[in-house]
Coordinates of C-alpha atoms and ligand atoms in Angstrom, one line a residue:
X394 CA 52.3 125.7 173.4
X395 CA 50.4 129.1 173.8
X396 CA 53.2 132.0 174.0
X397 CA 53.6 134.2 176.7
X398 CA 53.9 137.6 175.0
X399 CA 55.0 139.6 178.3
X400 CA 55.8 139.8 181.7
X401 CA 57.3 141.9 184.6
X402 CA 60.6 140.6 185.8
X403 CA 61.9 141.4 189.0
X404 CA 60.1 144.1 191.3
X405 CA 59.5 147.4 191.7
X406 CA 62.7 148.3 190.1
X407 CA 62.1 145.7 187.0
X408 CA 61.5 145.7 183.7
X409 CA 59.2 144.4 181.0
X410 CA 59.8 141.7 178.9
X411 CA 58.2 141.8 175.3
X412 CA 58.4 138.7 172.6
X413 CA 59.4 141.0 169.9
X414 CA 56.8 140.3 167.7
X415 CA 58.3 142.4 164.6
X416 CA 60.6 139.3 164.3
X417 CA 58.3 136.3 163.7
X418 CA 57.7 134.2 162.6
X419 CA 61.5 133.8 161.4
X420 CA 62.9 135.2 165.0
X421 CA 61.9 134.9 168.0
X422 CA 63.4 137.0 170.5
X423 CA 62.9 138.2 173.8
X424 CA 62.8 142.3 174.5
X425 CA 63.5 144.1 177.5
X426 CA 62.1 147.2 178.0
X427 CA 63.6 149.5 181.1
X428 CA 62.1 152.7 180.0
X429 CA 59.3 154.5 179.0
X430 CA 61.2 155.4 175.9
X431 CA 61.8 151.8 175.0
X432 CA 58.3 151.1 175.9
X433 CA 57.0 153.9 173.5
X434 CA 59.0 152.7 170.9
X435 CA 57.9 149.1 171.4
X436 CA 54.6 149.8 171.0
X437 CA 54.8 152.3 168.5
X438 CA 56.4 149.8 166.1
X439 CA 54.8 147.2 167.0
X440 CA 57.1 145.2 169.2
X441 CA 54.5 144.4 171.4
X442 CA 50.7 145.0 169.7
X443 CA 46.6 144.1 169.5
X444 CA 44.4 146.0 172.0
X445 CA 44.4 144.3 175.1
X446 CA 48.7 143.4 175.3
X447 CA 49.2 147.1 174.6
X448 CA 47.0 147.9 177.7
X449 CA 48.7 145.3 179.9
X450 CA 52.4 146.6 178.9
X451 CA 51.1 150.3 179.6
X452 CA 49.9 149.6 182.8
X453 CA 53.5 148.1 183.6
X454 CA 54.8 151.4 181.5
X455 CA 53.4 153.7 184.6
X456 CA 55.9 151.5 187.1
X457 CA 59.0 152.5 184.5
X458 CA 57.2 156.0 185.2
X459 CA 58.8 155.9 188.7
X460 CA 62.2 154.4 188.4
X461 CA 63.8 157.8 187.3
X462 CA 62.7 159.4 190.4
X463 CA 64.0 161.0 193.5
X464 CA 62.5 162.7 196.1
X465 CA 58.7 162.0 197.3
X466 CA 55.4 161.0 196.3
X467 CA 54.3 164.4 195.1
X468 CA 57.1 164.0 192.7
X469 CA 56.2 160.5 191.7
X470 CA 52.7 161.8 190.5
X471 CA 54.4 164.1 188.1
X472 CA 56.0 161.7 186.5
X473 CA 53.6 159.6 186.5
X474 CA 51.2 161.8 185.0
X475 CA 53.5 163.1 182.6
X476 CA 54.6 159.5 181.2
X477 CA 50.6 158.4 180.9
X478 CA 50.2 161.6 178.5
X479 CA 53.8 160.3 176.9
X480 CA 53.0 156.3 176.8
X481 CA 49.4 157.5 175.6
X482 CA 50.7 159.2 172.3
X483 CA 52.5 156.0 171.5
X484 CA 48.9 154.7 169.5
X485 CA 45.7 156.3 169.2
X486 CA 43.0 153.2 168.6
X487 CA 43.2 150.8 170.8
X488 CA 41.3 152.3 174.0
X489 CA 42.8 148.8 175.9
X490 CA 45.8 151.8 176.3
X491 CA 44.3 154.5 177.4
X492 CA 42.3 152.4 179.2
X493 CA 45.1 150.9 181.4
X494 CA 47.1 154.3 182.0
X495 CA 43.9 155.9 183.3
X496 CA 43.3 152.9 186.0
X497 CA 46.9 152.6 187.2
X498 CA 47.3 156.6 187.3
X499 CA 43.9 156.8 189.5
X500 CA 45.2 154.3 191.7
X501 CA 48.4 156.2 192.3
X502 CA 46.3 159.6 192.7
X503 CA 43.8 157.4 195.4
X504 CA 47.1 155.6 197.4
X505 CA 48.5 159.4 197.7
X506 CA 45.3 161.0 199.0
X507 CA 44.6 158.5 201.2
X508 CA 48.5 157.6 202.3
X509 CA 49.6 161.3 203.2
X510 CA 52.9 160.2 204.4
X511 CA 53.5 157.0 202.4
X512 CA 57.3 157.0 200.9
X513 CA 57.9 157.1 197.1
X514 CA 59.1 153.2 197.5
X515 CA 55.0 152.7 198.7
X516 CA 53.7 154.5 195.9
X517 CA 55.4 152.1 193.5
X518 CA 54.6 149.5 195.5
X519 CA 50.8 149.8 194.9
X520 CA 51.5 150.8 191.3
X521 CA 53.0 147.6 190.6
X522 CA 49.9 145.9 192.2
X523 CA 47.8 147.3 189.7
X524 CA 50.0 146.8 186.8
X525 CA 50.0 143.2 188.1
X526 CA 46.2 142.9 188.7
X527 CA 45.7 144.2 185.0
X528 CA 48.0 141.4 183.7
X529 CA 45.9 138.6 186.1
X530 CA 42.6 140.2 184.6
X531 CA 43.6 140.2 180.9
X532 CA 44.1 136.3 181.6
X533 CA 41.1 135.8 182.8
X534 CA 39.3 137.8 180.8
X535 CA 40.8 135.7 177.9
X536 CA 39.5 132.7 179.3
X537 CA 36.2 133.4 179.9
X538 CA 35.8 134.8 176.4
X539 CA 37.2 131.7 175.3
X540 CA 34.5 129.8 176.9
X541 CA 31.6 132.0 175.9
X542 CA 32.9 131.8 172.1
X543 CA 34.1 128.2 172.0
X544 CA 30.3 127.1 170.8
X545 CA 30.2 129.1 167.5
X546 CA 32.5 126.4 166.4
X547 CA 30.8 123.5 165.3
X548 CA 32.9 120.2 164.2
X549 CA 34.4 120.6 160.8
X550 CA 33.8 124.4 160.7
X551 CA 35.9 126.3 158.4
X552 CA 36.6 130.0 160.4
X553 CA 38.1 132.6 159.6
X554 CA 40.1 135.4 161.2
X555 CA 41.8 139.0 160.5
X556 CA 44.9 140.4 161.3
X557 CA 45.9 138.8 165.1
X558 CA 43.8 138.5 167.9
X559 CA 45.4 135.8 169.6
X560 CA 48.0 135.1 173.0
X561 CA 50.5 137.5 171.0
X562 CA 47.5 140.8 171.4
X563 CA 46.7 139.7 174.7
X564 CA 48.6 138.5 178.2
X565 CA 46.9 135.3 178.0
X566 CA 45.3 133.3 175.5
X567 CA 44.0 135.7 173.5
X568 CA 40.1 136.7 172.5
X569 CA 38.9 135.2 169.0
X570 CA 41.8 132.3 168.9
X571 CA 40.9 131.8 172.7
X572 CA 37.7 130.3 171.2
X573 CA 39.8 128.3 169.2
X574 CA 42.1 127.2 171.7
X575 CA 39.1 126.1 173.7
X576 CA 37.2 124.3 170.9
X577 CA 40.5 121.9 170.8
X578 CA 40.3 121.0 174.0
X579 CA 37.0 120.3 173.8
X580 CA 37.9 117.4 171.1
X581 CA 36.2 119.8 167.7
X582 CA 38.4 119.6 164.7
X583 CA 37.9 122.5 162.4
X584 CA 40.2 124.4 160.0
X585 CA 41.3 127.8 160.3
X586 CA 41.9 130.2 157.2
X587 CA 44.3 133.5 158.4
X588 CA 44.2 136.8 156.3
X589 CA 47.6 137.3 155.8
X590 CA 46.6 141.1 156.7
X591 CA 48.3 143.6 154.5
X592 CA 50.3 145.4 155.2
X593 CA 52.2 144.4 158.2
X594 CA 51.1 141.1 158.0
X595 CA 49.8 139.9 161.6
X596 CA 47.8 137.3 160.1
X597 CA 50.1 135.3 158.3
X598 CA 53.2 136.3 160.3
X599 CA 51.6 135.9 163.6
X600 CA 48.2 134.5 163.9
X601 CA 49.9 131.5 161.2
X602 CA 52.9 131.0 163.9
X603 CA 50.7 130.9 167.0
X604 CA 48.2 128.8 165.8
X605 CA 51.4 126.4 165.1
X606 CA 52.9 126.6 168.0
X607 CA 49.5 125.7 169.8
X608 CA 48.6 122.3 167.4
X609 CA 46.0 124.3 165.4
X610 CA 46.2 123.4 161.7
X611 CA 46.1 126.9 159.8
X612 CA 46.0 127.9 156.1
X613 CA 47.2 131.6 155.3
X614 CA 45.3 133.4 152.6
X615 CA 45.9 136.9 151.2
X616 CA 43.1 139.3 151.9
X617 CA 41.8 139.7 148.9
X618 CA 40.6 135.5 148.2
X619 CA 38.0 135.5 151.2
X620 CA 35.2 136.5 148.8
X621 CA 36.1 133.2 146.6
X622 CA 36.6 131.0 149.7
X623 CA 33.0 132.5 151.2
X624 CA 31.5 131.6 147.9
X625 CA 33.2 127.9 147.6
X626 CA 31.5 127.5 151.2
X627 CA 34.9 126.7 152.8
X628 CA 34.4 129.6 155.2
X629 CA 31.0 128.6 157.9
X630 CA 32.1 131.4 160.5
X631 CA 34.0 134.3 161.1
X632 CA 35.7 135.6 164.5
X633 CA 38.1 138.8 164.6
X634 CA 38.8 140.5 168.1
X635 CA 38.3 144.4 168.1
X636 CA 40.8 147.4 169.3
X637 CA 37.7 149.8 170.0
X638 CA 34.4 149.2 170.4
X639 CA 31.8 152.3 170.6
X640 CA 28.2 152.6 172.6
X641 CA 26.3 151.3 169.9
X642 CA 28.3 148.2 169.0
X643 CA 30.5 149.6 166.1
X644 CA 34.1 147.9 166.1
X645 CA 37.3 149.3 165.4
X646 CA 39.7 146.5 164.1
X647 CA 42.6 146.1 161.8
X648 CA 42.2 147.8 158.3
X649 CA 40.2 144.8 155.9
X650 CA 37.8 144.0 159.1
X651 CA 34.7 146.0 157.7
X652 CA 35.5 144.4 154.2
X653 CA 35.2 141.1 155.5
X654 CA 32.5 141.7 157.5
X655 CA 30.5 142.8 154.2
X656 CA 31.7 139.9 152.5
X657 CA 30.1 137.6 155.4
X658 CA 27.1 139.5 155.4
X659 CA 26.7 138.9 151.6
X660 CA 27.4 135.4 152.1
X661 CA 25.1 134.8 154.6
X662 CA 28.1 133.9 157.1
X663 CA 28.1 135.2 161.1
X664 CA 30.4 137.3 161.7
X665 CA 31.4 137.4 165.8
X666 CA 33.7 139.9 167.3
X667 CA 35.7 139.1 170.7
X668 CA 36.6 141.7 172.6
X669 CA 37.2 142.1 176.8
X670 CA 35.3 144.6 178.6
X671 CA 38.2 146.8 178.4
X672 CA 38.0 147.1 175.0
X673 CA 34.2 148.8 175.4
X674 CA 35.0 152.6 175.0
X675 CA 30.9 154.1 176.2
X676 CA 32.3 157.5 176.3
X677 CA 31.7 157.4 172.6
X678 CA 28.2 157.0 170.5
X679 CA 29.2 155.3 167.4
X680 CA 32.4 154.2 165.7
X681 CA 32.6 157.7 163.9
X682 CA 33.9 159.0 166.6
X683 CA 37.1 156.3 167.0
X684 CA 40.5 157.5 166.2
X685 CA 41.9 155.9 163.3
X686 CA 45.9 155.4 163.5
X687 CA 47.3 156.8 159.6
X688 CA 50.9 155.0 159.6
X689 CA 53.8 156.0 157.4
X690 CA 53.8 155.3 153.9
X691 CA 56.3 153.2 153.6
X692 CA 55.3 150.4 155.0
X693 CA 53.2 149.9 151.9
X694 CA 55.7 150.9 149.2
X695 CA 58.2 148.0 149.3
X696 CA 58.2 143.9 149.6
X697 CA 61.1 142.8 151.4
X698 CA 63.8 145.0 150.5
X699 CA 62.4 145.6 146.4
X700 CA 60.5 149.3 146.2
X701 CA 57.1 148.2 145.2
X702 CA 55.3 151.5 144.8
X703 CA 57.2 154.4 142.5
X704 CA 58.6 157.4 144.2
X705 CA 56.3 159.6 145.1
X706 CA 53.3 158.1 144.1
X707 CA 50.7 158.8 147.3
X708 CA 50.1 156.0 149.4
X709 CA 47.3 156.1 152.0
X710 CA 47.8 153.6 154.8
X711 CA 44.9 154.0 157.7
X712 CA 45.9 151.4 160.5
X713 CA 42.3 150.3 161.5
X714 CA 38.4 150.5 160.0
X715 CA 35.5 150.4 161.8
X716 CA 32.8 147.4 161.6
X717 CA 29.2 148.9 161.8
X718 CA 27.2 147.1 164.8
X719 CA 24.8 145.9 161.7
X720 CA 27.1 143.7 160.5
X721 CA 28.1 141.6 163.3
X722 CA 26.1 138.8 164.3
X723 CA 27.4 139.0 168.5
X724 CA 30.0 140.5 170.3
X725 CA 31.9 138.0 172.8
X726 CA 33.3 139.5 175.8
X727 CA 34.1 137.6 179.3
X728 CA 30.7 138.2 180.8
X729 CA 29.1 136.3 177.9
X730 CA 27.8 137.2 174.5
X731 CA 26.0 140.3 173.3
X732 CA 23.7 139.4 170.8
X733 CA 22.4 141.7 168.1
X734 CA 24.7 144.7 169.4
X735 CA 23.2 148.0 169.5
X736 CA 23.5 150.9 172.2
X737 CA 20.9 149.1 174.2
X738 CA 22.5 145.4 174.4
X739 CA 26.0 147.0 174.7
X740 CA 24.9 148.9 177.8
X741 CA 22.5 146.1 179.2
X742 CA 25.7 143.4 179.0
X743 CA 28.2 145.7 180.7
X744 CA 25.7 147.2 183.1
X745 CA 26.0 150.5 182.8
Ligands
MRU1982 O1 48.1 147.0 164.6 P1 47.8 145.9 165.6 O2 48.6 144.7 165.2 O3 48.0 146.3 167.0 O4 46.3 145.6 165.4 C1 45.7 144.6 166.2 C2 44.3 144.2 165.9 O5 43.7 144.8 165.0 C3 43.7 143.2 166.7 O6 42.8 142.5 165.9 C4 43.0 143.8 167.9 O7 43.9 144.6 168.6 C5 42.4 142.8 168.8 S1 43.6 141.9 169.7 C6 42.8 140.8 170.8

């Protein structure tokens, strides 16, 4: 079964329900989040993470925005616009977040200008809507990018993926294991390899346990063997998903990405990104420009509870690196595939 990773309970005075994914694969747990502070703190530490399920909880985030407040719907836009700028400084990569907040703020800001005298309970009302129709869209969106990717993977494929960009980063089936999900049911059998994804581990904690729970035979590795498995020919494709993608094609991803993506290209192995619309950030020119999250140290310096790294011995840990546009072979989103990315492709597929 395909998890569901969140969902709004109850109405306009509910809350949000997170599988805490900082417990699997040996917990699993449901989270409820009532406030923006709990929110913050769920994504922040990774509760609830990957691009497109961190836009889908933020956009619920802006309903929590209203819960605390009296009075009218002048008031409600205050607090609305205050806990955007608050949810926003949760993460700074994945655009899926910013992304979200910006929609469902705009759409308070439009039902107030054009509802003069609406009451407060309105105003939530049509925040919730939006929240709701982000969630609806992310599932679709999953879909659809599952069906454009599905026919990369050719019967008894070996693919590859980094970090987790399944159902868990998403509110639906995810974006690269969608493709997966939707080559089973269309009878392939192929074998996945997961990076285990130092140094929080998505890929072997997350991507390893959903891919379980769904059927899908899965083989963890540790990041540093795809070179050998490339050159033993066990590996035919690869497909990550993306938290930022700029104008000219250059992905943002979990830190090992690029790495890979040079190791494919030396190999002679595509390399396919999938990625929602949402995750397209044109306001930017290349992937110089994207924000790299720098996390604490710690979460380098130890395995399990043994110190692995000696006191006060500098540790760098940036959260995400960015795959030039010349290493990867297509981009999948839900309108179909962009082929040879570049600023021209990238603007020609979305339109704009
Ligand atoms: O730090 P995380 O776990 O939020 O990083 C997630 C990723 O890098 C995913 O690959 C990305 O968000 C795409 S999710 C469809």
């Amino acid at each position: 079964m395909i998890p569901e990773t969140l969902k709004w309970i109850g109405g306009v005075e509910g809350y949000l329900e997170l599988i805490d994914q900082r417990l699997l694969p040996g917990e699993f747990k449901k989270l409820a989040c009532r406030d923006t502070e709990q929110l913050w703190d769920a994504i922040k530490t990774l509760a609830v993470r990957g691009a497109p399920a961190i836009g889908v909880a933020a956009g619920y985030g802006v309903v929590l925005c209203l819960q605390q407040v009296d009075g009218d719907m002048a008031r409600g836009l205050r607090a609305i616009a205050k806990g955007c700028d608050y949810l926003g400084s949760s993460r700074p990569t994945a655009v899926n977040l910013f992304w979200a907040l910006d929609r469902v703020k705009r759409k308070a800001e439009d039902f107030a200008a054009a509802n003069a005298k609406a009451s407060l309970e309105q105003l939530q009302a049509a925040v919730l809507a939006e929240a709701e129709a982000i969630c609806r869209e992310d599932k679709a969106m999953c879909q659809a990018i599952g069906t454009h990717g599905e026919r990369f993977i050719k019967e008894g494929n070996g693919v590859l993926t980094h970090c987790n960009a399944g159902a868990l980063a998403t509110a639906g089936q995810g974006t690269a294991l969608s493709a997966m999900y939707e080559a089973k049911k269309n009878g392939k059998s192929f074998s996945v390899y997961a990076d285990e994804t130092r140094p929080l581990l998505q890929g072997s904690r997350l991507t390893a346990w959903e891919l379980q729970q769904a059927g899908i035979e899965v083989t963890v590795i540790c990041d540093s063997m795809v070179a050998v498995l490339m050159r033993q020919g066990k590996i035919n494709l690869v497909i990550t998903g993306a938290d930022r993608i700029a104008a000219n094609g250059d992905a943002a991803n979990k830190i090992g990405t690029y790495g890979v993506s040079l190791l494919a290209k030396a190999h002679g192995i595509p390399f396919y990104v999938a990625a929602p619309s949402s995750t397209f950030d044109l306001d930017i020119a290349s992937g110089d420009e994207i924000p790299i999250e720098q996390r604490r140290a710690d979460e380098i310096c130890s395995w399990g509870t043994r110190q692995t790294v000696p006191t006060d011995a500098g540790v760098y840990n940036p959260a995400f690196d960015v795959t030039p546009a010349e290493n990867i072979t297509a981009i999948i989103t839900e309108r179909g595939v962009i082929e040879r990315p570049d600023t021209e492709n990238v603007r020609r597929h979305l339109g704009k």
